[in-house]
Amino acid sequence: MPLEPWQFVIPQNPGLCWRLGTWLVVGGTGIFSRICLRTLKLRTSMSPHKSRWCPIASDITGRKRWHVYFFSLGKGVPIVRGDGVYQPGMDMCIEQLHKGEWVHIFAEGRINMTNEFLRLKWGVGRAIAESKVLPLVIPFWHVGMDEVLANYPPYIPKFGKKITMLIGKPLDFKETLSHLRDEGKSPMEIRKNLTDIIQVEFLLLKSKAEALHKARPSTSI
């Protein structure tokens, strides 16, 4: 189901008031995150221009107007799950990539309640293939976040929990894209191939991150 007009409020050319609102939301959440997660640097987490754009599920973040404005000011782009790779939210994410911006995609496409490995959505492949500025993809896998803030109510953050984040090698798709286009692959085949490459890297990161997490002392964050 397409978004209602009131659910997509991010301006193409944000004015002073919008930029100030973004600074307040990003800075406020950055301070709160710094309290919960000692791994974060405050000067980075409070800088909107260093913050990511991120596709977010409209059925969760777009139920009320104040939710819409809060997440939009925090550089969240509403996505309708099930509406495919061609929708306004994905178009906007690609526009940000055109500008060389950082777009953080949760490629599983939903909250992973069971910690199982889920097939990645092809929207990430479309974003890579159609960006005028080819993005450098940095995959990572984290373990333990659900111990800090559980996926079930009551949603109360916990302190002193162990978190492990494993960052993979950067993936440059320049040669891969050129090869796929030379072979005359369709847009659907291209985005599937790109997504599959990331999925293989994710599987490797998952097993390594889980092993590292298990081996680390529980008092280490």
mmCIF file of C-alpha atoms in Angstrom:
data_model
loop_
_atom_site.group_PDB
_atom_site.id
_atom_site.type_symbol
_atom_site.label_atom_id
_atom_site.label_comp_id
_atom_site.label_asym_id
_atom_site.label_seq_id
_atom_site.Cartn_x
_atom_site.Cartn_y
_atom_site.Cartn_z
ATOM 1 C CA MET A 1 0.000 0.000 0.000
ATOM 2 C CA PRO A 2 1.527 3.378 -1.029
ATOM 3 C CA LEU A 3 2.368 5.948 1.601
ATOM 4 C CA GLU A 4 -0.120 8.658 2.455
ATOM 5 C CA PRO A 5 1.181 12.204 1.750
ATOM 6 C CA TRP A 6 1.528 12.943 5.485
ATOM 7 C CA GLN A 7 3.803 9.915 5.893
ATOM 8 C CA PHE A 8 6.530 11.272 3.592
ATOM 9 C CA VAL A 9 7.579 14.716 4.784
ATOM 10 C CA ILE A 10 11.311 14.895 4.011
ATOM 11 C CA PRO A 11 11.885 18.057 1.933
ATOM 12 C CA GLN A 12 13.992 17.999 -1.219
ATOM 13 C CA ASN A 13 15.720 21.217 -0.136
ATOM 14 C CA PRO A 14 15.576 21.429 3.676
ATOM 15 C CA GLY A 15 15.419 24.911 5.150
ATOM 16 C CA LEU A 16 16.903 26.253 8.359
ATOM 17 C CA CYS A 17 14.093 24.969 10.591
ATOM 18 C CA TRP A 18 14.373 21.450 9.199
ATOM 19 C CA ARG A 19 18.162 21.443 9.530
ATOM 20 C CA LEU A 20 17.871 22.641 13.121
ATOM 21 C CA GLY A 21 15.334 19.905 13.864
ATOM 22 C CA THR A 22 17.668 17.312 12.378
ATOM 23 C CA TRP A 23 20.516 18.565 14.559
ATOM 24 C CA LEU A 24 18.319 18.273 17.670
ATOM 25 C CA VAL A 25 17.066 14.777 16.856
ATOM 26 C CA VAL A 26 20.425 13.385 15.734
ATOM 27 C CA GLY A 27 22.262 15.080 18.595
ATOM 28 C CA GLY A 28 19.730 13.986 21.222
ATOM 29 C CA THR A 29 19.701 10.366 20.121
ATOM 30 C CA GLY A 30 23.495 10.497 19.831
ATOM 31 C CA ILE A 31 23.828 11.551 23.474
ATOM 32 C CA PHE A 32 21.402 8.856 24.594
ATOM 33 C CA SER A 33 23.212 6.221 22.532
ATOM 34 C CA ARG A 34 26.548 7.324 23.980
ATOM 35 C CA ILE A 35 25.193 6.669 27.470
ATOM 36 C CA CYS A 36 24.076 3.148 26.520
ATOM 37 C CA LEU A 37 26.982 2.254 24.208
ATOM 38 C CA ARG A 38 30.494 3.287 25.274
ATOM 39 C CA THR A 39 31.832 2.324 21.812
ATOM 40 C CA LEU A 40 30.365 5.471 20.206
ATOM 41 C CA LYS A 41 32.232 8.768 19.887
ATOM 42 C CA LEU A 42 30.063 11.701 20.951
ATOM 43 C CA ARG A 43 31.458 14.156 18.406
ATOM 44 C CA THR A 44 30.524 11.768 15.609
ATOM 45 C CA SER A 45 27.117 10.684 16.855
ATOM 46 C CA MET A 46 26.043 14.322 17.340
ATOM 47 C CA SER A 47 26.981 15.446 13.812
ATOM 48 C CA PRO A 48 24.041 15.282 11.352
ATOM 49 C CA HIS A 49 26.317 15.577 8.318
ATOM 50 C CA LYS A 50 28.196 12.463 9.490
ATOM 51 C CA SER A 51 25.007 10.569 10.244
ATOM 52 C CA ARG A 52 23.502 8.002 7.900
ATOM 53 C CA TRP A 53 20.318 7.975 5.892
ATOM 54 C CA CYS A 54 18.389 4.821 6.634
ATOM 55 C CA PRO A 55 15.319 3.124 5.105
ATOM 56 C CA ILE A 56 12.750 2.509 7.868
ATOM 57 C CA ALA A 57 9.524 0.499 7.936
ATOM 58 C CA SER A 58 6.537 2.801 7.565
ATOM 59 C CA ASP A 59 4.187 0.362 9.326
ATOM 60 C CA ILE A 60 6.242 0.843 12.512
ATOM 61 C CA THR A 61 7.507 4.428 12.280
ATOM 62 C CA GLY A 62 4.672 6.022 10.333
ATOM 63 C CA ARG A 63 1.596 5.364 12.429
ATOM 64 C CA LYS A 64 1.391 8.840 13.961
ATOM 65 C CA ARG A 65 2.380 12.246 12.626
ATOM 66 C CA TRP A 66 4.866 12.946 15.411
ATOM 67 C CA HIS A 67 6.488 9.559 14.733
ATOM 68 C CA VAL A 68 6.833 10.512 11.074
ATOM 69 C CA TYR A 69 8.484 13.836 11.853
ATOM 70 C CA PHE A 70 10.782 12.419 14.527
ATOM 71 C CA PHE A 71 12.186 9.645 12.334
ATOM 72 C CA SER A 72 12.293 11.846 9.230
ATOM 73 C CA LEU A 73 14.294 14.509 11.086
ATOM 74 C CA GLY A 74 16.581 11.673 12.156
ATOM 75 C CA LYS A 75 17.282 10.935 8.460
ATOM 76 C CA GLY A 76 14.994 7.917 8.304
ATOM 77 C CA VAL A 77 13.379 7.297 4.913
ATOM 78 C CA PRO A 78 9.966 5.533 5.037
ATOM 79 C CA ILE A 79 9.713 2.268 3.129
ATOM 80 C CA VAL A 80 6.546 0.245 2.538
ATOM 81 C CA ARG A 81 7.443 -3.378 3.095
ATOM 82 C CA GLY A 82 6.111 -5.523 0.295
ATOM 83 C CA ASP A 83 5.921 -2.697 -2.277
ATOM 84 C CA GLY A 84 9.081 -3.829 -4.031
ATOM 85 C CA VAL A 85 12.334 -2.131 -4.962
ATOM 86 C CA TYR A 86 10.702 0.682 -6.953
ATOM 87 C CA GLN A 87 9.050 3.052 -4.487
ATOM 88 C CA PRO A 88 9.610 6.678 -3.365
ATOM 89 C CA GLY A 89 11.665 5.743 -0.299
ATOM 90 C CA MET A 90 14.180 3.733 -2.303
ATOM 91 C CA ASP A 91 14.282 6.471 -4.938
ATOM 92 C CA MET A 92 15.243 8.972 -2.243
ATOM 93 C CA CYS A 93 17.950 6.688 -0.830
ATOM 94 C CA ILE A 94 19.464 6.434 -4.305
ATOM 95 C CA GLU A 95 19.289 10.227 -4.643
ATOM 96 C CA GLN A 96 21.360 10.485 -1.473
ATOM 97 C CA LEU A 97 23.900 8.050 -2.912
ATOM 98 C CA HIS A 98 24.088 10.274 -6.005
ATOM 99 C CA LYS A 99 25.352 12.987 -3.633
ATOM 100 C CA GLY A 100 27.936 10.699 -2.056
ATOM 101 C CA GLU A 101 25.955 10.392 1.178
ATOM 102 C CA TRP A 102 26.067 7.425 3.560
ATOM 103 C CA VAL A 103 22.988 5.199 3.312
ATOM 104 C CA HIS A 104 22.705 2.458 5.907
ATOM 105 C CA ILE A 105 20.465 -0.371 4.734
ATOM 106 C CA PHE A 106 19.244 -3.194 6.958
ATOM 107 C CA ALA A 107 19.181 -5.566 4.029
ATOM 108 C CA GLU A 108 17.122 -8.230 5.807
ATOM 109 C CA GLY A 109 14.141 -5.909 5.430
ATOM 110 C CA ARG A 110 12.589 -6.623 8.831
ATOM 111 C CA ILE A 111 13.354 -7.060 12.517
ATOM 112 C CA ASN A 112 15.036 -10.407 13.046
ATOM 113 C CA MET A 113 13.251 -11.742 16.109
ATOM 114 C CA THR A 114 14.862 -15.194 16.024
ATOM 115 C CA ASN A 115 18.498 -14.313 15.164
ATOM 116 C CA GLU A 116 18.337 -16.642 12.168
ATOM 117 C CA PHE A 117 19.900 -15.769 8.824
ATOM 118 C CA LEU A 118 17.367 -14.117 6.531
ATOM 119 C CA ARG A 119 17.567 -13.681 2.780
ATOM 120 C CA LEU A 120 18.612 -10.172 1.850
ATOM 121 C CA LYS A 121 16.221 -7.922 -0.064
ATOM 122 C CA TRP A 122 17.094 -6.867 -3.601
ATOM 123 C CA GLY A 123 16.607 -3.168 -2.870
ATOM 124 C CA VAL A 124 20.240 -2.990 -1.776
ATOM 125 C CA GLY A 125 21.261 -4.334 -5.185
ATOM 126 C CA ARG A 126 19.159 -1.710 -6.950
ATOM 127 C CA ALA A 127 20.718 1.073 -4.855
ATOM 128 C CA ILE A 128 24.227 -0.025 -5.846
ATOM 129 C CA ALA A 129 23.431 -0.561 -9.512
ATOM 130 C CA GLU A 130 21.585 2.734 -10.077
ATOM 131 C CA SER A 131 23.686 5.168 -8.056
ATOM 132 C CA LYS A 132 25.520 7.718 -10.198
ATOM 133 C CA VAL A 133 28.302 7.654 -7.609
ATOM 134 C CA LEU A 134 29.117 3.975 -7.113
ATOM 135 C CA PRO A 135 28.986 3.401 -3.337
ATOM 136 C CA LEU A 136 31.614 1.510 -1.427
ATOM 137 C CA VAL A 137 29.718 -1.158 0.493
ATOM 138 C CA ILE A 138 30.902 -1.882 4.031
ATOM 139 C CA PRO A 139 29.138 -4.948 5.459
ATOM 140 C CA PHE A 140 29.123 -5.624 9.177
ATOM 141 C CA TRP A 141 27.472 -8.001 11.616
ATOM 142 C CA HIS A 142 26.737 -7.299 15.252
ATOM 143 C CA VAL A 143 25.814 -9.577 18.133
ATOM 144 C CA GLY A 144 24.311 -8.589 21.485
ATOM 145 C CA MET A 145 22.242 -5.523 20.596
ATOM 146 C CA ASP A 146 19.067 -7.333 21.613
ATOM 147 C CA GLU A 147 20.581 -7.682 25.087
ATOM 148 C CA VAL A 148 20.835 -3.891 25.350
ATOM 149 C CA LEU A 149 17.321 -3.279 24.028
ATOM 150 C CA ALA A 150 15.146 -6.356 23.686
ATOM 151 C CA ASN A 151 12.784 -6.923 20.750
ATOM 152 C CA TYR A 152 9.964 -7.545 23.203
ATOM 153 C CA PRO A 153 8.267 -5.217 25.710
ATOM 154 C CA PRO A 154 9.017 -3.648 28.064
ATOM 155 C CA TYR A 155 11.472 -1.708 25.873
ATOM 156 C CA ILE A 156 13.859 -0.633 28.620
ATOM 157 C CA PRO A 157 17.583 -0.245 27.752
ATOM 158 C CA LYS A 158 20.020 -2.282 29.829
ATOM 159 C CA PHE A 159 23.547 -1.244 30.707
ATOM 160 C CA GLY A 160 26.793 -3.202 30.949
ATOM 161 C CA LYS A 161 25.916 -5.723 28.250
ATOM 162 C CA LYS A 162 28.450 -7.204 25.852
ATOM 163 C CA ILE A 163 28.266 -6.190 22.193
ATOM 164 C CA THR A 164 30.432 -7.481 19.370
ATOM 165 C CA MET A 165 30.583 -5.764 15.994
ATOM 166 C CA LEU A 166 32.607 -7.259 13.161
ATOM 167 C CA ILE A 167 33.230 -5.037 10.151
ATOM 168 C CA GLY A 168 33.951 -6.796 6.888
ATOM 169 C CA LYS A 169 36.194 -5.749 4.043
ATOM 170 C CA PRO A 170 34.839 -2.969 1.793
ATOM 171 C CA LEU A 171 33.161 -4.265 -1.341
ATOM 172 C CA ASP A 172 33.855 -2.394 -4.579
ATOM 173 C CA PHE A 173 31.377 -3.420 -7.263
ATOM 174 C CA LYS A 174 32.892 -1.480 -10.170
ATOM 175 C CA GLU A 175 34.287 -4.497 -12.040
ATOM 176 C CA THR A 176 31.322 -6.703 -11.161
ATOM 177 C CA LEU A 177 28.834 -4.162 -12.478
ATOM 178 C CA SER A 178 30.826 -3.644 -15.651
ATOM 179 C CA HIS A 179 30.981 -7.396 -16.238
ATOM 180 C CA LEU A 180 27.241 -7.892 -15.660
ATOM 181 C CA ARG A 181 26.361 -5.039 -18.028
ATOM 182 C CA ASP A 182 28.723 -6.309 -20.706
ATOM 183 C CA GLU A 183 26.917 -9.648 -20.497
ATOM 184 C CA GLY A 184 23.614 -7.873 -21.120
ATOM 185 C CA LYS A 185 22.077 -8.822 -17.795
ATOM 186 C CA SER A 186 18.659 -7.364 -16.994
ATOM 187 C CA PRO A 187 18.211 -4.881 -14.107
ATOM 188 C CA MET A 188 16.596 -7.651 -12.062
ATOM 189 C CA GLU A 189 19.503 -10.034 -12.718
ATOM 190 C CA ILE A 190 22.025 -7.325 -11.838
ATOM 191 C CA ARG A 191 20.461 -6.398 -8.503
ATOM 192 C CA LYS A 192 20.086 -10.099 -7.616
ATOM 193 C CA ASN A 193 23.758 -10.778 -8.376
ATOM 194 C CA LEU A 194 24.923 -7.812 -6.317
ATOM 195 C CA THR A 195 22.696 -8.757 -3.393
ATOM 196 C CA ASP A 196 23.901 -12.369 -3.518
ATOM 197 C CA ILE A 197 27.529 -11.231 -3.205
ATOM 198 C CA ILE A 198 26.679 -9.244 -0.077
ATOM 199 C CA GLN A 199 24.698 -12.156 1.303
ATOM 200 C CA VAL A 200 27.687 -14.492 1.033
ATOM 201 C CA GLU A 201 29.825 -11.929 2.881
ATOM 202 C CA PHE A 202 27.149 -11.614 5.560
ATOM 203 C CA LEU A 203 27.134 -15.357 6.172
ATOM 204 C CA LEU A 204 30.897 -15.322 6.749
ATOM 205 C CA LEU A 205 30.682 -12.299 9.057
ATOM 206 C CA LYS A 206 27.832 -13.848 11.047
ATOM 207 C CA SER A 207 29.747 -16.994 11.983
ATOM 208 C CA LYS A 208 32.922 -15.066 12.806
ATOM 209 C CA ALA A 209 31.102 -12.446 14.873
ATOM 210 C CA GLU A 210 29.211 -15.061 16.875
ATOM 211 C CA ALA A 211 32.446 -16.930 17.624
ATOM 212 C CA LEU A 212 34.187 -13.712 18.711
ATOM 213 C CA HIS A 213 31.222 -12.734 20.857
ATOM 214 C CA LYS A 214 31.222 -16.075 22.631
ATOM 215 C CA ALA A 215 34.971 -15.918 23.276
ATOM 216 C CA ARG A 216 35.002 -12.383 24.728
ATOM 217 C CA PRO A 217 34.612 -11.730 28.502
ATOM 218 C CA SER A 218 31.090 -10.740 29.452
ATOM 219 C CA THR A 219 32.331 -7.525 31.116
ATOM 220 C CA SER A 220 33.838 -6.229 27.862
ATOM 221 C CA ILE A 221 31.808 -3.837 25.647
#
